[in-house]
Short mmCIF file of N, CA and C in Angstrom, two decimals:
data_model
loop_
_atom_site.label_atom_id
_atom_site.label_comp_id
_atom_site.label_asym_id
_atom_site.label_seq_id
_atom_site.Cartn_x
_atom_site.Cartn_y
_atom_site.Cartn_z
N UNK A 1 4.73 0.31 -14.61
CA UNK A 1 5.31 0.46 -13.49
C UNK A 1 6.84 1.70 -13.23
N UNK A 2 6.70 1.36 -11.45
CA UNK A 2 7.89 2.23 -10.89
C UNK A 2 8.80 1.62 -10.17
N UNK A 3 10.20 2.31 -10.36
CA UNK A 3 11.29 1.78 -9.34
C UNK A 3 11.35 2.65 -8.34
N UNK A 4 11.82 2.15 -7.52
CA UNK A 4 12.78 3.42 -6.58
C UNK A 4 14.02 3.65 -6.74
N UNK A 5 14.35 4.71 -6.46
CA UNK A 5 15.66 4.66 -6.14
C UNK A 5 16.33 5.49 -5.02
N UNK A 6 16.82 5.32 -4.47
CA UNK A 6 17.25 5.30 -3.12
C UNK A 6 19.28 5.81 -3.14
N UNK A 7 19.72 5.34 -4.00
CA UNK A 7 21.32 5.15 -4.19
C UNK A 7 21.19 6.14 -5.70
N UNK A 8 22.52 4.74 -5.80
CA UNK A 8 22.77 5.76 -7.75
C UNK A 8 21.31 5.07 -8.71
N UNK A 9 20.47 4.87 -8.31
CA UNK A 9 18.95 4.56 -9.31
C UNK A 9 18.47 6.07 -9.59
N UNK A 10 18.72 6.97 -8.41
CA UNK A 10 18.62 8.08 -8.40
C UNK A 10 19.13 9.31 -9.71
N UNK A 11 20.44 9.23 -9.79
CA UNK A 11 21.23 9.66 -10.37
C UNK A 11 21.70 9.36 -11.72
N UNK A 12 21.57 7.60 -11.63
CA UNK A 12 22.60 7.01 -12.90
C UNK A 12 21.22 6.04 -13.42
N UNK A 13 19.96 6.60 -13.29
CA UNK A 13 18.85 5.41 -13.69
C UNK A 13 19.22 4.54 -14.38
N UNK A 14 19.56 4.71 -15.64
CA UNK A 14 20.40 3.10 -16.74
C UNK A 14 18.75 3.81 -17.79
N UNK A 15 17.72 4.28 -17.55
CA UNK A 15 16.60 4.69 -17.94
C UNK A 15 15.86 5.93 -17.79
N UNK A 16 14.91 6.16 -19.23
CA UNK A 16 14.62 7.78 -19.32
C UNK A 16 12.73 7.51 -18.79
N UNK A 17 12.95 8.33 -17.07
CA UNK A 17 11.85 8.23 -16.64
C UNK A 17 11.01 9.04 -16.97
N UNK A 18 9.52 8.58 -17.43
CA UNK A 18 8.37 9.68 -17.93
C UNK A 18 8.57 10.38 -17.01
N UNK A 19 8.42 10.53 -15.35
CA UNK A 19 8.20 10.83 -14.52
C UNK A 19 8.96 10.67 -13.14
N UNK A 20 9.46 12.03 -12.11
CA UNK A 20 10.52 11.85 -11.43
C UNK A 20 9.67 12.09 -10.51
N UNK A 21 9.65 11.65 -9.04
CA UNK A 21 8.68 12.32 -8.14
C UNK A 21 9.15 12.25 -7.04
N UNK A 22 9.72 12.32 -5.79
CA UNK A 22 10.15 12.57 -4.44
C UNK A 22 9.38 11.21 -3.67
N UNK A 23 9.62 10.61 -3.26
CA UNK A 23 8.70 9.06 -2.23
C UNK A 23 9.32 8.98 -1.23
N UNK A 24 8.97 8.26 -0.12
CA UNK A 24 9.12 7.71 1.20
C UNK A 24 9.01 6.00 1.09
N UNK A 25 9.70 5.37 1.35
CA UNK A 25 9.62 4.12 1.78
C UNK A 25 9.35 3.88 3.37
N UNK A 26 8.90 3.23 4.07
CA UNK A 26 8.24 2.81 5.21
C UNK A 26 9.14 1.46 5.28
N UNK A 27 9.60 1.23 6.62
CA UNK A 27 10.09 -0.02 6.92
C UNK A 27 11.53 0.12 6.67
N UNK A 28 12.30 0.37 5.87
CA UNK A 28 12.98 0.03 5.64
C UNK A 28 14.84 1.26 5.96
N UNK A 29 16.07 1.00 6.14
CA UNK A 29 16.54 2.59 6.06
C UNK A 29 17.38 2.76 4.94
N UNK A 30 18.30 3.35 4.55
CA UNK A 30 19.41 3.39 3.73
C UNK A 30 20.59 3.82 3.77
N UNK A 31 21.37 1.71 3.78
CA UNK A 31 22.53 2.10 4.23
C UNK A 31 24.14 0.97 3.92
N UNK A 32 24.87 1.98 4.07
CA UNK A 32 26.30 1.37 3.47
C UNK A 32 26.25 -0.08 4.04
N UNK A 33 25.69 -0.79 3.90
CA UNK A 33 25.49 -2.06 4.75
C UNK A 33 25.34 -3.73 3.45
N UNK A 34 26.43 -3.61 2.21
CA UNK A 34 26.47 -4.43 1.60
C UNK A 34 27.23 -4.37 0.62
N UNK A 35 28.31 -4.90 0.57
CA UNK A 35 29.79 -5.37 -0.14
C UNK A 35 29.71 -5.51 -1.62
N UNK A 36 30.62 -4.16 -2.21
CA UNK A 36 30.83 -4.44 -3.82
C UNK A 36 32.01 -5.12 -4.12
N UNK A 37 31.78 -6.54 -4.51
CA UNK A 37 32.44 -6.72 -5.32
C UNK A 37 32.64 -6.52 -7.09
N UNK A 38 31.51 -6.15 -7.15
CA UNK A 38 31.96 -5.54 -8.79
C UNK A 38 32.11 -4.12 -9.22
N UNK A 39 31.21 -3.73 -8.77
CA UNK A 39 30.70 -2.30 -9.17
C UNK A 39 31.90 -1.02 -8.52
N UNK A 40 32.21 -1.54 -6.64
CA UNK A 40 32.29 -0.68 -6.46
C UNK A 40 33.45 -0.64 -5.81
N UNK A 41 34.35 -2.40 -5.71
CA UNK A 41 35.28 -2.99 -5.11
C UNK A 41 35.08 -4.02 -5.87
N UNK A 42 36.32 -5.07 -5.23
CA UNK A 42 36.68 -6.07 -6.03
C UNK A 42 36.75 -7.22 -4.71
N UNK A 43 36.49 -8.50 -5.04
CA UNK A 43 36.91 -9.81 -3.83
C UNK A 43 37.81 -9.61 -3.39
N UNK A 44 39.44 -9.00 -3.97
CA UNK A 44 40.46 -8.32 -3.35
C UNK A 44 40.31 -7.73 -2.24
N UNK A 45 39.67 -5.99 -2.00
CA UNK A 45 38.96 -5.41 -1.46
C UNK A 45 37.94 -5.28 -1.83
N UNK A 46 36.83 -5.51 -1.62
CA UNK A 46 35.09 -4.65 -1.63
C UNK A 46 35.46 -3.43 -1.12
N UNK A 47 34.09 -2.67 -1.71
CA UNK A 47 34.08 -1.80 -1.20
C UNK A 47 32.57 -2.16 -0.37
N UNK A 48 31.95 -0.72 -0.27
CA UNK A 48 30.36 -0.86 0.31
C UNK A 48 29.32 -0.48 -0.55
N UNK A 49 28.39 -0.51 -0.99
CA UNK A 49 27.30 -0.02 -2.01
C UNK A 49 25.85 -0.31 -1.00
N UNK A 50 25.14 1.42 -1.11
CA UNK A 50 23.71 1.04 -0.58
C UNK A 50 23.08 -0.13 -0.65
N UNK A 51 21.92 -0.34 0.57
CA UNK A 51 21.12 -0.84 0.17
C UNK A 51 19.75 -0.62 1.36
N UNK A 52 18.47 -0.94 1.32
CA UNK A 52 17.75 -0.53 1.90
C UNK A 52 17.72 -2.26 2.55
N UNK A 53 17.94 -2.00 3.74
CA UNK A 53 17.86 -2.37 5.11
C UNK A 53 16.52 -2.59 6.02
N UNK A 54 15.84 -2.99 6.24
CA UNK A 54 14.72 -3.64 6.81
C UNK A 54 14.46 -3.59 8.23
N UNK A 55 14.00 -2.43 8.33
CA UNK A 55 13.81 -1.65 10.15
C UNK A 55 12.06 -1.26 10.29
N UNK A 56 11.70 -2.03 10.88
CA UNK A 56 10.21 -1.12 11.41
C UNK A 56 9.82 -0.23 10.90
N UNK A 57 10.85 0.59 11.76
CA UNK A 57 10.61 2.20 12.98
C UNK A 57 11.61 2.54 11.62
N UNK A 58 11.99 2.65 10.49
CA UNK A 58 12.48 3.53 9.25
C UNK A 58 11.87 4.14 8.08
N UNK A 59 12.06 4.99 7.87
CA UNK A 59 12.09 5.50 6.81
C UNK A 59 13.15 5.57 4.81
N UNK A 60 12.69 5.11 4.34
CA UNK A 60 13.38 5.95 3.07
C UNK A 60 13.32 7.10 2.75
N UNK A 61 13.44 8.04 2.09
CA UNK A 61 13.10 9.65 1.10
C UNK A 61 14.00 8.76 0.26
N UNK A 62 13.69 9.01 -1.32
CA UNK A 62 14.18 8.69 -2.46
C UNK A 62 13.64 8.98 -3.08
N UNK A 63 13.32 8.55 -4.50
CA UNK A 63 13.06 8.97 -5.82
C UNK A 63 11.83 7.98 -6.32
N UNK A 64 10.69 8.26 -6.86
CA UNK A 64 10.13 7.19 -7.55
C UNK A 64 10.19 7.68 -9.18
N UNK A 65 10.49 6.21 -9.68
CA UNK A 65 10.70 6.87 -11.50
C UNK A 65 9.44 5.53 -11.91
N UNK A 66 9.03 6.50 -12.97
CA UNK A 66 7.48 6.17 -13.31
C UNK A 66 8.61 5.72 -15.28
N UNK A 67 8.62 4.22 -15.17
CA UNK A 67 8.95 3.45 -16.79
C UNK A 67 7.87 4.24 -17.94
N UNK A 68 7.95 4.12 -18.68
CA UNK A 68 7.03 4.65 -19.88
C UNK A 68 7.10 3.25 -20.12
N UNK A 69 5.33 3.29 -20.39
CA UNK A 69 4.60 2.45 -21.52
C UNK A 69 5.86 1.81 -22.48
N UNK A 70 5.34 0.69 -22.31
CA UNK A 70 5.55 -0.40 -23.48
C UNK A 70 7.69 -0.55 -23.18
N UNK A 71 7.68 0.17 -22.62
CA UNK A 71 9.59 0.15 -22.17
C UNK A 71 9.56 -0.41 -20.52
N UNK A 72 8.64 -1.19 -19.67
CA UNK A 72 8.77 -1.95 -18.71
C UNK A 72 9.07 -3.29 -18.75
N UNK A 73 9.68 -3.99 -19.78
CA UNK A 73 10.00 -5.72 -20.03
C UNK A 73 11.42 -5.04 -20.04
N UNK A 74 11.59 -4.39 -20.99
CA UNK A 74 13.52 -4.03 -21.14
C UNK A 74 13.84 -3.53 -19.99
N UNK A 75 12.75 -2.01 -19.98
CA UNK A 75 13.62 -1.57 -18.70
C UNK A 75 13.82 -2.84 -16.78
N UNK A 76 12.99 -3.64 -17.05
CA UNK A 76 13.35 -5.10 -15.85
C UNK A 76 14.40 -5.81 -16.02
N UNK A 77 14.89 -6.13 -17.20
CA UNK A 77 15.85 -6.78 -18.59
C UNK A 77 16.78 -5.43 -16.85
N UNK A 78 16.88 -4.66 -17.60
CA UNK A 78 18.61 -4.07 -17.52
C UNK A 78 18.63 -3.82 -15.96
N UNK A 79 17.19 -3.92 -15.48
CA UNK A 79 17.43 -3.45 -13.89
C UNK A 79 18.15 -4.80 -13.31
N UNK A 80 17.72 -5.54 -13.86
CA UNK A 80 18.61 -7.18 -13.18
C UNK A 80 19.30 -8.04 -13.65
N UNK A 81 20.36 -7.25 -14.92
CA UNK A 81 21.27 -7.30 -15.08
C UNK A 81 22.15 -6.72 -13.71
N UNK A 82 21.68 -4.84 -14.03
CA UNK A 82 22.47 -4.09 -12.97
C UNK A 82 22.63 -4.70 -11.28
N UNK A 83 21.23 -4.28 -11.00
CA UNK A 83 21.09 -4.52 -9.06
C UNK A 83 21.15 -6.67 -8.71
N UNK A 84 21.20 -7.29 -10.00
CA UNK A 84 21.11 -8.23 -8.90
C UNK A 84 22.05 -9.41 -9.36
N UNK A 85 22.73 -8.98 -9.85
CA UNK A 85 24.33 -9.24 -10.42
C UNK A 85 25.21 -10.09 -9.54
N UNK A 86 25.16 -10.34 -8.54
CA UNK A 86 25.03 -11.46 -7.36
C UNK A 86 24.21 -11.32 -6.41
N UNK A 87 23.08 -11.79 -6.64
CA UNK A 87 21.91 -11.90 -6.05
C UNK A 87 21.80 -11.44 -4.29
N UNK A 88 23.07 -10.42 -4.45
CA UNK A 88 22.94 -9.68 -2.92
C UNK A 88 22.12 -8.78 -2.43
N UNK A 89 20.62 -8.36 -4.06
CA UNK A 89 19.15 -7.76 -3.75
C UNK A 89 18.11 -9.01 -3.48
N UNK A 90 17.27 -8.50 -3.34
CA UNK A 90 16.45 -9.19 -3.88
C UNK A 90 15.13 -8.23 -4.38
N UNK A 91 15.01 -8.92 -5.70
CA UNK A 91 13.38 -7.84 -6.39
C UNK A 91 12.75 -8.03 -5.53
N UNK A 92 11.85 -6.24 -4.82
CA UNK A 92 10.12 -6.82 -4.12
C UNK A 92 9.41 -5.41 -4.70
N UNK A 93 8.02 -5.64 -4.82
CA UNK A 93 7.03 -4.63 -5.31
C UNK A 93 6.56 -3.98 -4.19
N UNK A 94 6.97 -2.97 -3.39
CA UNK A 94 6.53 -2.62 -2.24
C UNK A 94 6.03 -1.47 -2.27
N UNK A 95 4.72 -1.09 -1.81
CA UNK A 95 4.42 0.13 -2.18
C UNK A 95 5.15 1.71 -1.69
N UNK A 96 4.84 2.93 -1.99
CA UNK A 96 5.83 4.12 -1.69
C UNK A 96 4.78 4.80 -1.61
N UNK A 97 5.35 6.04 -0.53
CA UNK A 97 3.85 7.24 -0.72
C UNK A 97 4.62 8.39 -1.71
N UNK A 98 4.37 8.89 -2.44
CA UNK A 98 4.76 9.71 -3.63
C UNK A 98 4.63 11.41 -2.72
N UNK A 99 5.14 12.30 -3.25
CA UNK A 99 5.11 13.67 -2.66
C UNK A 99 3.71 13.95 -2.77
N UNK A 100 3.13 14.05 -4.04
CA UNK A 100 1.98 14.46 -4.15
C UNK A 100 0.66 13.91 -3.28
N UNK A 101 1.25 12.39 -2.47
CA UNK A 101 -0.13 12.42 -2.04
C UNK A 101 -0.42 10.57 -2.68
N UNK A 102 -0.14 10.49 -3.56
CA UNK A 102 -0.07 9.14 -4.39
C UNK A 102 0.25 8.00 -3.60
N UNK A 103 0.24 7.00 -3.39
CA UNK A 103 0.55 5.62 -3.23
C UNK A 103 0.95 4.50 -4.33
N UNK A 104 2.04 4.33 -5.12
CA UNK A 104 1.92 3.28 -6.00
C UNK A 104 2.84 2.00 -5.45
N UNK A 105 3.12 0.79 -5.51
CA UNK A 105 3.62 0.13 -6.02
C UNK A 105 5.27 0.16 -6.94
N UNK A 106 6.09 0.04 -6.09
CA UNK A 106 7.55 -0.05 -7.09
C UNK A 106 8.38 -0.91 -6.90
N UNK A 107 9.24 -1.82 -8.24
CA UNK A 107 9.97 -2.61 -7.92
C UNK A 107 11.05 -1.69 -7.04
N UNK A 108 11.25 -2.38 -6.06
CA UNK A 108 12.57 -1.76 -5.02
C UNK A 108 13.12 -3.04 -5.26
N UNK A 109 14.96 -2.71 -4.34
CA UNK A 109 16.07 -3.69 -4.59
C UNK A 109 16.46 -3.18 -3.05
N UNK A 110 16.53 -4.42 -2.64
CA UNK A 110 16.14 -4.50 -0.50
C UNK A 110 17.66 -5.39 -0.45
N UNK A 111 18.28 -5.40 0.36
CA UNK A 111 19.69 -6.37 0.73
C UNK A 111 19.25 -7.58 1.26
N UNK A 112 19.35 -8.65 0.80
CA UNK A 112 19.52 -9.95 1.74
C UNK A 112 20.21 -9.99 2.16
N UNK A 113 20.04 -9.52 4.16
CA UNK A 113 20.85 -10.08 5.00
C UNK A 113 20.77 -11.52 5.41
N UNK A 114 20.31 -12.37 4.87
CA UNK A 114 21.86 -14.07 5.04
C UNK A 114 22.93 -13.76 3.99
N UNK A 115 22.48 -12.73 2.86
CA UNK A 115 23.82 -13.41 1.77
C UNK A 115 24.84 -12.84 2.25
N UNK A 116 26.53 -13.52 1.58
CA UNK A 116 27.16 -13.63 2.53
C UNK A 116 28.31 -11.50 1.77
N UNK A 117 27.42 -11.20 1.31
CA UNK A 117 28.21 -9.79 1.07
C UNK A 117 26.80 -8.91 2.10
N UNK A 118 26.19 -9.32 2.92
CA UNK A 118 25.32 -7.96 3.61
C UNK A 118 26.73 -7.56 4.84
N UNK A 119 26.64 -6.41 4.76
CA UNK A 119 27.55 -5.45 6.11
C UNK A 119 27.01 -5.42 6.88
N UNK A 120 25.22 -5.33 7.97
CA UNK A 120 24.92 -4.56 8.64
C UNK A 120 25.44 -4.14 9.98
N UNK A 121 26.56 -4.76 9.80
CA UNK A 121 26.63 -4.41 11.53
C UNK A 121 27.87 -3.26 11.35
N UNK A 122 28.79 -3.26 10.63
CA UNK A 122 29.72 -2.28 10.60
C UNK A 122 29.30 -1.24 10.46
N UNK A 123 29.91 0.01 12.21
CA UNK A 123 30.01 0.81 12.07
C UNK A 123 30.42 2.09 11.43
N UNK A 124 30.05 3.25 11.41
CA UNK A 124 30.46 4.35 10.25
C UNK A 124 31.99 4.89 10.11
N UNK A 125 32.73 4.59 11.26
CA UNK A 125 34.15 4.40 10.79
C UNK A 125 34.87 2.77 9.81
N UNK A 126 34.46 2.59 10.39
CA UNK A 126 35.18 1.17 9.24
C UNK A 126 34.16 1.59 8.02
N UNK A 127 32.58 2.14 7.77
CA UNK A 127 32.42 1.59 6.56
C UNK A 127 33.28 3.38 5.79
N UNK A 128 33.66 4.61 6.01
CA UNK A 128 34.31 5.32 5.99
C UNK A 128 35.71 4.59 5.73
N UNK A 129 36.36 4.01 6.38
CA UNK A 129 38.21 3.23 5.80
C UNK A 129 37.66 2.74 4.93
N UNK A 130 36.72 2.04 4.76
CA UNK A 130 36.50 1.07 3.50
C UNK A 130 36.18 2.30 2.03
N UNK A 131 35.02 2.58 2.58
CA UNK A 131 34.59 3.75 1.20
C UNK A 131 36.19 4.43 0.24
N UNK A 132 36.75 5.03 1.45
CA UNK A 132 37.86 6.65 1.16
C UNK A 132 39.23 5.05 -0.02
N UNK A 133 39.43 3.49 0.10
CA UNK A 133 40.20 2.46 -0.47
C UNK A 133 39.85 1.94 -1.62
N UNK A 134 38.60 1.99 -1.73
CA UNK A 134 37.56 0.74 -2.86
C UNK A 134 37.49 1.31 -3.70
N UNK A 135 37.63 0.41 -4.50
CA UNK A 135 37.54 0.96 -6.10
C UNK A 135 36.50 -0.28 -6.77
N UNK A 136 35.85 0.14 -7.98
CA UNK A 136 35.77 -1.47 -8.94
C UNK A 136 35.26 -0.95 -9.62
N UNK A 137 34.07 -1.39 -11.00
CA UNK A 137 34.32 -1.52 -12.20
C UNK A 137 33.42 -0.50 -12.44
N UNK A 138 32.79 0.08 -11.62
CA UNK A 138 32.31 1.75 -12.29
C UNK A 138 32.88 2.96 -11.33
N UNK A 139 33.95 2.29 -11.06
CA UNK A 139 34.65 3.51 -10.86
C UNK A 139 35.47 3.50 -8.78
N UNK A 140 36.05 4.99 -8.52
CA UNK A 140 36.25 4.49 -7.21
C UNK A 140 35.41 4.91 -5.93
N UNK A 141 34.82 3.68 -5.14
CA UNK A 141 33.93 4.18 -3.74
C UNK A 141 33.05 5.36 -3.86
N UNK A 142 34.24 6.01 -2.94
CA UNK A 142 33.82 7.45 -2.86
C UNK A 142 33.29 7.66 -3.73
N UNK A 143 33.59 7.90 -4.90
CA UNK A 143 32.91 8.46 -6.28
C UNK A 143 31.52 8.43 -6.38
N UNK A 144 31.18 6.86 -5.54
CA UNK A 144 29.93 7.06 -5.45
C UNK A 144 28.82 7.48 -4.20
N UNK A 145 29.48 7.78 -2.97
CA UNK A 145 29.18 7.75 -2.47
C UNK A 145 28.93 9.81 -1.91
N UNK A 146 29.64 10.25 -2.57
CA UNK A 146 30.02 11.93 -3.13
C UNK A 146 29.12 12.53 -4.07
N UNK A 147 28.68 11.43 -5.10
CA UNK A 147 27.41 11.08 -6.02
C UNK A 147 26.71 11.63 -5.43
N UNK A 148 26.14 9.99 -4.94
CA UNK A 148 24.97 10.24 -3.60
C UNK A 148 24.56 11.10 -2.89
N UNK A 149 25.34 11.62 -2.26
CA UNK A 149 25.27 12.98 -0.99
C UNK A 149 24.86 14.32 -1.96
N UNK A 150 25.08 14.23 -2.97
CA UNK A 150 25.46 15.69 -3.64
C UNK A 150 23.81 15.48 -5.16
N UNK A 151 23.40 14.54 -4.61
CA UNK A 151 22.23 14.39 -5.33
C UNK A 151 20.95 13.87 -4.93
N UNK A 152 20.82 13.57 -3.01
CA UNK A 152 20.22 13.71 -1.84
C UNK A 152 20.37 15.27 -1.70
N UNK A 153 21.39 16.06 -1.78
CA UNK A 153 20.79 17.52 -1.16
C UNK A 153 20.67 18.21 -2.45
N UNK A 154 20.11 17.34 -3.57
CA UNK A 154 20.43 18.92 -4.42
C UNK A 154 18.32 18.28 -4.78
N UNK A 155 18.27 17.33 -4.40
CA UNK A 155 15.75 16.83 -3.50
C UNK A 155 15.95 17.59 -2.67
N UNK A 156 17.12 17.86 -1.72
CA UNK A 156 16.17 18.88 -0.29
C UNK A 156 16.33 17.42 0.02
N UNK A 157 16.35 16.27 0.23
CA UNK A 157 16.89 15.16 1.53
C UNK A 157 17.90 14.74 2.22
N UNK A 158 17.67 15.31 3.09
CA UNK A 158 18.85 15.22 4.76
C UNK A 158 19.12 13.41 5.15
N UNK A 159 20.35 13.31 4.75
CA UNK A 159 20.68 11.98 5.43
C UNK A 159 21.61 12.30 6.02
N UNK A 160 21.64 12.16 7.41
CA UNK A 160 22.91 12.66 8.31
C UNK A 160 24.20 11.67 8.27
N UNK A 161 23.73 10.38 7.79
CA UNK A 161 24.41 9.13 7.83
C UNK A 161 25.27 9.93 6.97
N UNK A 162 24.78 9.93 5.61
CA UNK A 162 25.63 9.63 4.81
C UNK A 162 25.78 11.09 4.71
N UNK A 163 25.76 12.92 4.78
CA UNK A 163 26.70 13.81 5.34
C UNK A 163 28.43 13.34 5.83
N UNK A 164 27.52 12.48 7.53
CA UNK A 164 28.69 12.32 8.79
C UNK A 164 29.71 11.51 7.78
N UNK A 165 29.41 10.55 6.41
CA UNK A 165 30.52 9.60 5.90
C UNK A 165 31.21 10.60 5.31
N UNK A 166 30.75 11.11 4.09
CA UNK A 166 31.19 12.70 3.34
C UNK A 166 32.25 13.34 4.51
N UNK A 167 31.86 13.84 5.32
CA UNK A 167 32.70 14.81 5.68
C UNK A 167 34.59 13.64 6.54
N UNK A 168 33.90 12.60 6.51
CA UNK A 168 34.80 11.29 7.68
C UNK A 168 35.93 10.74 6.47
N UNK A 169 35.24 10.87 5.32
CA UNK A 169 35.96 10.35 3.90
C UNK A 169 36.98 11.39 3.12
N UNK A 170 36.54 12.30 3.17
CA UNK A 170 37.01 13.61 3.04
C UNK A 170 38.26 13.70 3.71
N UNK A 171 37.88 13.70 5.28
CA UNK A 171 39.08 13.90 6.20
C UNK A 171 40.06 12.15 5.80
N UNK A 172 39.94 11.55 5.45
CA UNK A 172 40.94 10.02 5.44
C UNK A 172 41.28 10.26 3.92
N UNK A 173 40.78 10.80 2.83
CA UNK A 173 41.36 11.46 1.52
C UNK A 173 42.02 10.44 1.10
N UNK A 174 42.22 10.57 0.02
CA UNK A 174 42.77 9.26 -1.07
C UNK A 174 43.45 9.93 -2.46
N UNK A 175 43.45 11.30 -2.49
CA UNK A 175 44.19 12.05 -3.43
C UNK A 175 42.64 13.02 -4.57
N UNK A 176 41.78 11.83 -4.17
CA UNK A 176 40.84 12.46 -4.72
C UNK A 176 39.90 13.90 -4.10
N UNK A 177 39.17 14.39 -4.67
CA UNK A 177 38.71 15.55 -3.88
C UNK A 177 36.98 15.80 -4.20
N UNK A 178 36.48 15.37 -2.57
CA UNK A 178 35.48 15.24 -2.23
C UNK A 178 34.88 16.88 -3.15
N UNK A 179 33.42 16.56 -3.98
CA UNK A 179 32.66 17.77 -3.42
C UNK A 179 32.28 18.42 -2.28
N UNK A 180 32.42 19.56 -2.36
CA UNK A 180 31.88 20.69 -0.91
C UNK A 180 30.30 21.05 -1.00
N UNK A 181 29.51 19.65 -1.73
CA UNK A 181 28.15 20.18 -1.52
C UNK A 181 27.21 20.61 0.16
#
């Protein structure tokens, strides 16, 4: 079983991957289009988290994580508890292209654009203001942004939208220092 990570699953999958490979998912884009009311925000002050939003002309670079044989059931239960907490994601098995030329089907969590937490219409400035102020059960929203940006850079993945958000959130400031990656 393979899992596609494009946000926090890249740097905090919650399970030991037997193989970790750069991969591309076509037809979706990584974006801050889901309000977070549990992990990086609250019902009163929602944050934003990354999601895969369907776009036929897009592609998302991320990480394919291979689950150890015999661990599939446990990992899938864990991922469902983590990712499907508010039903804003839909679990799909989508084909991804690994950087070594293989194509595999991977468990992938994409945003439900009919869910109340979906907010694909937000512009970058609005996203930056929300991210700079929100915090939830797993910590500050800007920490999530900075960790993701740092890990994308470490993998050699360039995401101009994420890089712009890091610069803008850093300027807005909130007392915490952003990494200077």
